Structure formats: C-alpha cells, structure tokens
Short mmCIF file of C-alpha atoms and ligand atoms in Angstrom, two decimals:
data_model
loop_
_atom_site.label_atom_id
_atom_site.label_comp_id
_atom_site.label_asym_id
_atom_site.label_seq_id
_atom_site.Cartn_x
_atom_site.Cartn_y
_atom_site.Cartn_z
CA MET A 1 212.43 -40.47 16.28
CA ARG A 2 211.88 -44.15 15.48
CA LYS A 3 209.41 -44.72 12.64
CA CYS A 4 207.25 -47.11 14.70
CA GLN A 5 207.30 -44.64 17.61
CA GLU A 6 205.89 -41.91 15.36
CA GLU A 7 203.20 -44.26 14.04
CA ILE A 8 202.16 -45.23 17.57
CA ILE A 9 202.02 -41.61 18.77
CA ASN A 10 199.77 -40.71 15.82
CA ALA A 11 197.58 -43.80 16.20
CA LEU A 12 197.02 -43.16 19.91
CA GLY A 13 196.62 -39.38 19.55
CA VAL A 14 199.23 -38.35 22.13
CA ASN A 15 200.29 -34.71 22.48
CA ALA A 16 203.76 -34.15 23.95
CA GLN A 17 202.67 -30.90 25.60
CA ILE A 18 199.35 -30.42 27.36
CA ASP A 19 197.66 -27.60 29.24
CA PRO A 20 196.11 -29.42 32.23
CA GLU A 21 193.22 -26.97 32.76
CA ALA A 22 192.32 -27.03 29.05
CA GLU A 23 192.55 -30.84 28.97
CA ILE A 24 190.21 -31.15 31.94
CA ASP A 25 187.66 -28.78 30.36
CA LYS A 26 187.91 -30.54 26.99
CA ARG A 27 187.44 -34.01 28.45
CA VAL A 28 184.56 -32.99 30.74
CA GLN A 29 182.88 -31.32 27.74
CA PHE A 30 183.45 -34.52 25.73
CA LEU A 31 181.49 -36.49 28.35
CA CYS A 32 178.76 -33.83 28.36
CA ASP A 33 178.48 -33.88 24.56
CA PHE A 34 178.25 -37.67 24.61
CA LEU A 35 175.42 -37.68 27.17
CA GLN A 36 173.48 -34.97 25.37
CA THR A 37 173.89 -36.53 21.93
CA THR A 38 172.87 -40.01 23.10
CA ASN A 39 170.20 -38.64 25.43
CA MET A 40 171.66 -40.75 28.24
CA LYS A 41 171.68 -39.40 31.77
CA THR A 42 173.92 -41.80 33.68
CA LEU A 43 177.63 -42.60 33.70
CA VAL A 44 178.93 -45.71 35.51
CA LEU A 45 182.52 -46.53 36.49
CA GLY A 46 184.33 -48.96 38.80
CA ILE A 47 186.57 -47.16 41.28
CA SER A 48 189.59 -49.23 42.30
CA GLY A 49 191.64 -46.79 44.37
CA GLY A 50 194.17 -46.47 41.51
CA GLN A 51 195.12 -43.40 39.48
CA ASP A 52 193.10 -44.00 36.31
CA SER A 53 189.65 -44.59 37.81
CA THR A 54 190.23 -41.75 40.28
CA LEU A 55 190.73 -39.36 37.34
CA ALA A 56 188.02 -40.77 35.06
CA GLY A 57 185.62 -40.85 38.03
CA ARG A 58 186.18 -37.21 38.91
CA LEU A 59 185.81 -36.11 35.27
CA SER A 60 182.54 -38.08 35.09
CA GLN A 61 181.21 -36.43 38.24
CA LEU A 62 182.22 -32.97 36.96
CA ALA A 63 180.44 -33.68 33.65
CA VAL A 64 177.09 -34.62 35.21
CA GLU A 65 177.28 -31.66 37.62
CA LYS A 66 177.91 -29.33 34.67
CA LEU A 67 174.94 -30.75 32.76
CA ARG A 68 172.63 -30.50 35.78
CA LYS A 69 173.57 -26.85 36.14
CA GLU A 70 173.34 -25.97 32.44
CA THR A 71 170.13 -27.84 31.65
CA GLY A 72 168.30 -27.71 34.98
CA ASN A 73 167.72 -31.47 34.57
CA ALA A 74 168.40 -33.25 37.86
CA ASP A 75 168.44 -36.70 36.22
CA TYR A 76 172.10 -36.53 35.19
CA GLN A 77 174.08 -38.73 37.58
CA PHE A 78 177.37 -40.54 38.06
CA ILE A 79 177.39 -43.94 39.77
CA ALA A 80 180.74 -45.03 41.24
CA VAL A 81 181.03 -48.78 41.78
CA ARG A 82 183.26 -50.54 44.27
CA LEU A 83 184.10 -53.99 42.89
CA PRO A 84 186.39 -55.77 45.32
CA TYR A 85 187.28 -59.42 44.97
CA GLY A 86 186.77 -60.40 48.64
CA GLU A 87 188.78 -58.01 50.84
CA GLN A 88 190.80 -55.50 48.84
CA ALA A 89 194.27 -54.60 50.18
CA ASP A 90 193.95 -50.91 49.25
CA GLU A 91 190.28 -50.55 50.19
CA SER A 92 191.05 -47.36 52.16
CA ASP A 93 192.52 -45.69 49.03
CA ALA A 94 189.39 -46.58 47.06
CA MET A 95 187.14 -45.10 49.73
CA SER A 96 189.34 -42.02 50.01
CA ALA A 97 189.13 -41.53 46.22
CA ILE A 98 185.34 -41.71 46.50
CA ASN A 99 184.72 -39.69 49.66
CA ASP A 100 187.53 -37.13 49.58
CA PHE A 101 187.81 -36.47 45.87
CA ILE A 102 185.34 -37.90 43.34
CA LYS A 103 182.28 -37.28 45.54
CA PRO A 104 179.96 -39.28 43.25
CA ASP A 105 176.19 -38.82 43.25
CA LYS A 106 175.82 -42.50 44.10
CA MET A 107 178.07 -45.34 45.22
CA MET A 108 177.32 -49.04 44.89
CA ARG A 109 179.38 -51.99 46.13
CA VAL A 110 179.33 -55.41 44.47
CA ASN A 111 181.75 -58.04 45.68
CA ILE A 112 182.78 -60.03 42.59
CA LYS A 113 184.21 -62.97 44.58
CA ALA A 114 181.09 -65.17 44.61
CA ALA A 115 180.47 -64.78 40.86
CA THR A 116 184.14 -65.23 39.95
CA ASP A 117 184.61 -68.31 42.13
CA ALA A 118 181.34 -69.83 40.88
CA MET A 119 182.52 -69.38 37.28
CA VAL A 120 185.91 -70.93 38.02
CA ASN A 121 184.24 -73.85 39.86
CA SER A 122 181.85 -74.49 36.95
CA LEU A 123 184.73 -74.42 34.48
CA THR A 124 186.77 -76.76 36.67
CA ALA A 125 183.80 -79.15 36.96
CA ALA A 126 183.62 -79.13 33.14
CA GLY A 127 187.23 -80.24 33.01
CA ALA A 128 188.93 -76.91 32.29
CA VAL A 129 192.11 -75.93 34.11
CA ILE A 130 191.97 -72.25 35.03
CA SER A 131 195.31 -70.67 35.93
CA ASP A 132 195.62 -67.87 38.46
CA PHE A 133 196.48 -65.54 35.55
CA ASN A 134 193.37 -66.56 33.59
CA LYS A 135 191.24 -66.20 36.72
CA GLY A 136 192.55 -62.62 36.90
CA ASN A 137 191.01 -61.95 33.49
CA ILE A 138 187.74 -63.52 34.68
CA LYS A 139 187.73 -61.00 37.57
CA ALA A 140 188.17 -58.12 35.12
CA ARG A 141 185.29 -59.47 33.02
CA GLU A 142 183.04 -59.93 36.08
CA ARG A 143 183.63 -56.23 36.81
CA MET A 144 182.58 -55.44 33.25
CA ILE A 145 179.36 -57.46 33.71
CA VAL A 146 178.48 -55.56 36.90
CA GLN A 147 179.08 -52.15 35.32
CA TYR A 148 176.96 -53.05 32.26
CA ALA A 149 174.17 -54.38 34.50
CA ILE A 150 174.06 -51.07 36.37
CA ALA A 151 174.29 -49.04 33.15
CA GLY A 152 171.56 -51.17 31.55
CA GLN A 153 169.20 -50.62 34.46
CA ASN A 154 169.77 -46.86 34.43
CA GLY A 155 169.87 -46.20 30.69
CA GLY A 156 173.49 -45.25 31.20
CA ALA A 157 176.94 -45.75 29.71
CA VAL A 158 180.04 -47.46 31.06
CA VAL A 159 183.11 -45.26 31.32
CA GLY A 160 186.46 -46.88 30.49
CA THR A 161 189.82 -45.85 31.90
CA ASP A 162 191.98 -46.77 28.91
CA HIS A 163 194.67 -44.19 28.10
CA ALA A 164 197.67 -44.09 25.78
CA ALA A 165 200.20 -45.59 28.24
CA GLU A 166 197.89 -48.59 28.68
CA ALA A 167 196.66 -48.85 25.09
CA VAL A 168 200.23 -49.00 23.74
CA THR A 169 201.03 -52.16 25.70
CA GLY A 170 197.50 -53.60 25.55
CA PHE A 171 197.81 -54.11 29.29
CA TYR A 172 194.14 -54.71 29.99
CA THR A 173 191.67 -57.56 29.68
CA LYS A 174 189.97 -57.75 26.31
CA PHE A 175 186.24 -57.18 26.91
CA GLY A 176 187.02 -56.89 30.64
CA ASP A 177 188.28 -53.48 31.72
CA GLY A 178 188.79 -52.95 27.97
CA GLY A 179 184.99 -53.19 27.55
CA ALA A 180 183.42 -49.75 27.86
CA ASP A 181 181.34 -47.20 25.96
CA ILE A 182 183.44 -44.09 26.29
CA THR A 183 187.07 -43.49 27.23
CA PRO A 184 187.66 -39.92 28.45
CA LEU A 185 191.37 -40.51 29.17
CA ALA A 186 192.26 -41.66 25.64
CA GLY A 187 195.43 -40.06 24.31
CA LEU A 188 196.88 -39.22 27.73
CA ASP A 189 199.97 -40.93 29.06
CA LYS A 190 200.44 -41.88 32.71
CA ARG A 191 202.26 -38.72 33.83
CA GLN A 192 199.77 -36.50 32.02
CA GLY A 193 196.97 -38.24 33.95
CA LYS A 194 198.91 -37.48 37.12
CA THR A 195 199.22 -33.81 36.11
CA LEU A 196 195.45 -33.59 35.60
CA LEU A 197 194.84 -35.11 39.04
CA LYS A 198 197.22 -32.55 40.63
CA SER A 199 195.41 -29.77 38.84
CA LEU A 200 192.12 -31.10 40.23
CA ASN A 201 193.62 -31.10 43.77
CA ALA A 202 193.39 -34.86 44.24
CA PRO A 203 195.04 -36.30 47.37
CA ALA A 204 198.69 -36.97 46.42
CA LYS A 205 198.56 -40.53 47.78
CA LEU A 206 196.16 -41.41 44.94
CA TYR A 207 198.44 -40.34 42.10
CA ASP A 208 201.78 -41.15 43.73
CA LYS A 209 200.67 -44.74 44.07
CA THR A 210 202.32 -47.63 42.22
CA PRO A 211 200.00 -48.67 39.36
CA THR A 212 198.73 -52.25 39.73
CA ALA A 213 196.15 -54.46 38.04
CA ASP A 214 196.02 -56.52 41.26
CA LEU A 215 194.37 -59.47 39.54
CA GLU A 216 196.65 -62.35 40.47
CA GLU A 217 196.38 -64.05 43.85
CA ASP A 218 199.87 -65.54 43.47
CA LYS A 219 201.28 -62.01 43.05
CA PRO A 220 199.14 -59.60 45.09
CA MET A 221 199.48 -55.87 44.21
CA ARG A 222 202.05 -56.75 41.55
CA PRO A 223 203.25 -53.47 39.98
CA ASP A 224 202.28 -53.11 36.29
CA GLU A 225 205.91 -52.17 35.54
CA GLU A 226 207.12 -55.54 36.84
CA ALA A 227 204.66 -57.43 34.65
CA LEU A 228 205.43 -55.29 31.59
CA GLY A 229 209.22 -55.26 32.01
CA VAL A 230 209.29 -51.55 31.18
CA ARG A 231 208.72 -48.44 33.33
CA TYR A 232 205.91 -45.92 32.85
CA GLU A 233 208.59 -43.19 32.72
CA GLU A 234 209.96 -44.90 29.61
CA ILE A 235 206.52 -45.53 28.12
CA ASP A 236 205.59 -41.87 28.67
CA ASP A 237 208.87 -40.60 27.19
CA PHE A 238 208.33 -42.88 24.19
CA LEU A 239 204.77 -41.57 23.74
CA GLU A 240 205.95 -37.96 24.03
CA GLY A 241 208.42 -38.55 21.20
CA ARG A 242 211.55 -38.56 23.38
CA ALA A 243 214.50 -40.88 23.00
CA VAL A 244 214.42 -43.98 25.22
CA SER A 245 216.85 -46.88 25.38
CA THR A 246 216.68 -49.27 22.44
CA GLU A 247 215.75 -52.05 24.87
CA ALA A 248 212.75 -50.08 26.20
CA ALA A 249 211.63 -48.99 22.72
CA GLU A 250 211.79 -52.55 21.43
CA LYS A 251 209.79 -53.86 24.40
CA ILE A 252 207.10 -51.20 23.93
CA GLU A 253 206.89 -51.82 20.19
CA SER A 254 206.69 -55.56 20.78
CA TRP A 255 203.79 -55.16 23.24
CA TYR A 256 202.10 -52.87 20.73
CA ARG A 257 202.36 -55.40 17.89
CA ARG A 258 201.30 -58.37 20.02
CA THR A 259 198.20 -56.61 21.35
CA GLN A 260 197.03 -55.07 18.08
CA HIS A 261 193.92 -57.29 18.14
CA LYS A 262 192.74 -55.60 21.35
CA ARG A 263 192.57 -52.20 19.69
CA HIS A 264 190.20 -53.37 16.95
CA LEU A 265 186.70 -54.77 16.75
CA PRO A 266 186.56 -58.58 16.27
CA ILE A 267 188.20 -59.60 13.01
CA ALA A 268 185.77 -59.91 10.07
CA PRO A 269 186.36 -61.59 6.68
CA TYR A 270 186.88 -58.20 4.96
CA ASP A 271 189.49 -56.97 7.53
CA THR A 272 193.11 -56.91 6.45
CA TRP A 273 194.86 -55.08 9.33
CA TRP A 274 195.67 -58.36 11.18
CA LYS A 275 197.52 -60.03 8.29
N1 DND B 1 196.25 -62.34 17.36
C1 DND B 1 195.02 -62.34 17.94
N2 DND B 1 193.94 -61.99 17.22
C2 DND B 1 192.71 -61.99 17.79
N3 DND B 1 192.48 -62.31 19.08
C3 DND B 1 193.55 -62.69 19.82
C4 DND B 1 194.85 -62.72 19.29
N4 DND B 1 195.72 -63.10 20.27
C5 DND B 1 194.98 -63.32 21.36
N5 DND B 1 193.64 -63.09 21.11
C6 DND B 1 192.50 -63.22 22.05
O1 DND B 1 192.81 -62.40 23.18
C7 DND B 1 192.81 -63.18 24.35
C8 DND B 1 193.93 -62.67 25.28
O2 DND B 1 193.64 -61.37 25.71
P1 DND B 1 193.18 -61.13 27.21
O3 DND B 1 192.03 -62.02 27.51
O4 DND B 1 192.98 -59.68 27.40
O5 DND B 1 194.41 -61.68 28.08
P2 DND B 1 195.94 -61.32 28.15
O6 DND B 1 196.30 -60.20 27.23
O7 DND B 1 196.71 -62.57 28.03
O8 DND B 1 196.06 -60.85 29.64
C9 DND B 1 195.63 -59.57 30.09
C10 DND B 1 196.81 -58.79 30.62
O9 DND B 1 196.37 -57.50 30.96
C11 DND B 1 196.64 -57.26 32.31
N6 DND B 1 195.57 -56.46 32.89
C12 DND B 1 194.28 -56.93 32.82
C13 DND B 1 193.28 -56.18 33.37
C14 DND B 1 193.56 -54.96 34.01
C15 DND B 1 194.89 -54.54 34.03
C16 DND B 1 195.23 -53.28 34.74
O10 DND B 1 196.28 -52.70 34.48
O11 DND B 1 194.41 -52.93 35.60
C17 DND B 1 195.88 -55.30 33.46
C18 DND B 1 196.73 -58.61 32.97
O12 DND B 1 197.46 -58.55 34.17
C19 DND B 1 197.38 -59.42 31.88
O13 DND B 1 198.77 -59.26 31.91
C20 DND B 1 193.05 -64.63 23.89
O14 DND B 1 192.49 -65.53 24.81
C21 DND B 1 192.31 -64.62 22.55
O15 DND B 1 190.93 -64.84 22.79
N1 ATP B 2 188.74 -53.41 42.84
C1 ATP B 2 188.16 -52.68 41.88
N2 ATP B 2 187.00 -52.01 42.15
C2 ATP B 2 186.41 -51.27 41.19
N3 ATP B 2 186.89 -51.13 39.94
C3 ATP B 2 188.03 -51.78 39.63
C4 ATP B 2 188.73 -52.57 40.58
N4 ATP B 2 189.85 -53.06 40.00
C5 ATP B 2 189.84 -52.59 38.72
N5 ATP B 2 188.75 -51.81 38.51
C6 ATP B 2 188.37 -51.13 37.25
O1 ATP B 2 189.27 -51.59 36.22
C7 ATP B 2 190.01 -50.48 35.70
C8 ATP B 2 191.38 -50.92 35.22
O2 ATP B 2 192.27 -51.03 36.30
P1 ATP B 2 193.66 -50.25 36.25
O3 ATP B 2 194.51 -50.86 37.31
O4 ATP B 2 194.17 -50.18 34.88
O5 ATP B 2 193.29 -48.74 36.65
P2 ATP B 2 193.37 -48.03 38.07
O6 ATP B 2 193.38 -49.05 39.14
O7 ATP B 2 192.23 -47.06 38.11
O8 ATP B 2 194.74 -47.22 38.01
P3 ATP B 2 196.26 -47.79 38.11
O9 ATP B 2 196.60 -48.23 36.71
O10 ATP B 2 197.04 -46.61 38.52
O11 ATP B 2 196.27 -48.93 39.07
C9 ATP B 2 189.99 -49.46 36.80
O12 ATP B 2 190.24 -48.18 36.30
C10 ATP B 2 188.58 -49.63 37.38
O13 ATP B 2 187.61 -48.95 36.60
MG1 MG B 3 194.82 -50.51 39.34
#
C-alpha cells in the first residue's frame, strides 16, 4: 500500500470490513451517548434528498426514539430541515427520504434563496464580485446558519454528514456543511454508507442516486465525481487499502493535502501542522 494511503486511512479511521448491523447500532449509540452526556434533547439536520443526509437523518431519528424508550423522557426529538434554494430539482427525493424512510419527529422548511440573494446583493453593492462557485459556498453557509438557529432555539445540536470519502477530498464548504457539532458517519466511505442504508431498508432510489452538491447554478446537479475528477469507487477502494490507478491515487492525495486546513481548527500561532 502507498505510504500516504496508509496515513490517510489511519487519520480518517476507515475500516476495510464492516458489519452493517453492528455499525448502525454503534453509531446510534454514539448519538445517544452524546445527547445524554451533554444533556441535550434535540438533534437537527438538513435533509437534501441525497445519500448522506438520508443516512445521518435516519440514525438521528433512531437515536432519539431509543432514548425516549429507555429513559421515558418524551423531550428527545429529531428535527429534519428542508433547505431548498428556490425550487429544488430533486425535491421529491427529499420528501421521500423524509416521509418514507427517516420519519422525523418534526420537519421544518426554510427556503434559503432570499437570504442568499440578499447577501450576494449586499456584497455586490459593496463592490465585491461573487462568482457562481462562491455563491454556492454562501448557500452552504446559509444552510449552516438555519440549522444553528433551530438548534439554538431548542437547546440542540447540529448533525453533520461528513464521512471519510468526503473528508479525504475536503469536498465540502468550510464552516458551511462542514460546520456541525457531531458527525455520526465519520470513518465510513461512500459504499459503506450505502450498505448501511440497504440494511436499514431505505428506498433504493435514495442510495443509488448520483451524489451531487448541487450548489452551482451554471452546472445544476453536477455530479461530485465530475467536479473531483475521480470516482467514488476509486476513493472507496483507496480508503479500504486496495490498489487504485496511480492517477487516481495521486488525485486523491492531492485533494487531501490541499484541503488539510479544513480538517483542523483555525490555525493558531502555536500550530505547526500547516507548515
Ligand atoms: N491553506 C489554507 N489554510 C487555511 N485556510 C485556507 C487555506 N486555503 C484556503 N483556506 C480558506 O478556505 C477557503 C476555501 O474553502 P471553502 O470556502 O470551503 O471553498 P472551496 O474549498 O474552494 O469550495 C468548496 C468545494 O466543496 C464543494 N462542496 C461544498 C459544499 C457541499 C458539497 C457537497 O458535496 O454537498 C460540496 C463545492 O462544490 C466546492 O467544490 C478560502 O476562502 C480560505 O478562507
Ligand atoms: N437542499 C438541501 N436541503 C437540506 N439540506 C441540504 C440541502 N443541500 C445540502 N444540504 C445539507 O448539506 C449536506 C451536504 O451535502 P452533500 O451533497 O454532501 O450530502 P447529501 O446530499 O446528503 O448526499 P450526496 O453526497 O449523496 O449528495 C447534506 O447532507 C445536507 O445536510
Ligand atoms: Mg447532495
């Protein structure tokens, strides 16, 4: 195995083999332990209609149901949040994830278009030029603001959907979808997430779907793999310690190096990791 590959696997805590049932139990229990230790009662997560939030949402709902049953305290709750920018192309998938699978205690909908456009207009009026790509990151950060507002009002925590196949490339917005309190999918790669969804009897259309950030208006529903220049199959093989083409390995390692700053707290004078 490549030396850098081994370092990444260890840093991100990936296991090549997983037992789906045991993983589900472990990750639900992790959420339960977190809520009990912090004395919080509410989990909050944006549900996009994509694979990651479908899985993290269902695990969150299972955790609060378990705690309600075990403690007799009815206050534990999961709030799923729909956060479209205007009209969302795969709105029906998002609603199917919520109604047919996650079945959250509560669902809220906040359209982030007005806030996003107002921010872009204010920046433009101040003389800034905001590209479509940069506006995409503003959308991700508006979603973060909404989730923290709901968590703040409910004494709750924001669930993040980061996992190993995303962390390795840093393919998320810093302090946007990367901003969260707890990440129950950490250490899983994309196909392992899919396996957990199958095990939980999720509708196949939700995990067979092409992963997309869907942040850019110039490139609607652009597949992550197109933006990254490497396939999830290759990223997952790499993370499971398998051999991948040199080209794929070098791309993955390059993304990893370039996005190192996203996997750390802001750089302080005593930090040395960034040098
Ligand atoms: N070396 C360094 N040390 C410390 N900080 C550094 C830095 N380099 C950049 N930065 C900071 O980081 C910022 C760039 O990071 P960031 O703002 O995240 O922006 P960036 O990484 O350029 O873009 C985010 C990427 O993630 C994708 N994304 C976003 C959200 C969700 C999903 C999804 O899959 O759903 C995907 C999105 O499509 C885009 O390709 C810079 O503006 C700078 O402030
Ligand atoms: N339209 C949206 N409504 C609600 N939440 C959203 C929306 N778009 C993104 N998010 C939040 O941002 C997170 C990051 O998006 P990302 O695309 O990585 O995950 P996903 O959509 O759940 O899965 P996939 O990677 O398979 O598309 C989502 O998991 C979700 O919590
Ligand atoms: Mg998505």
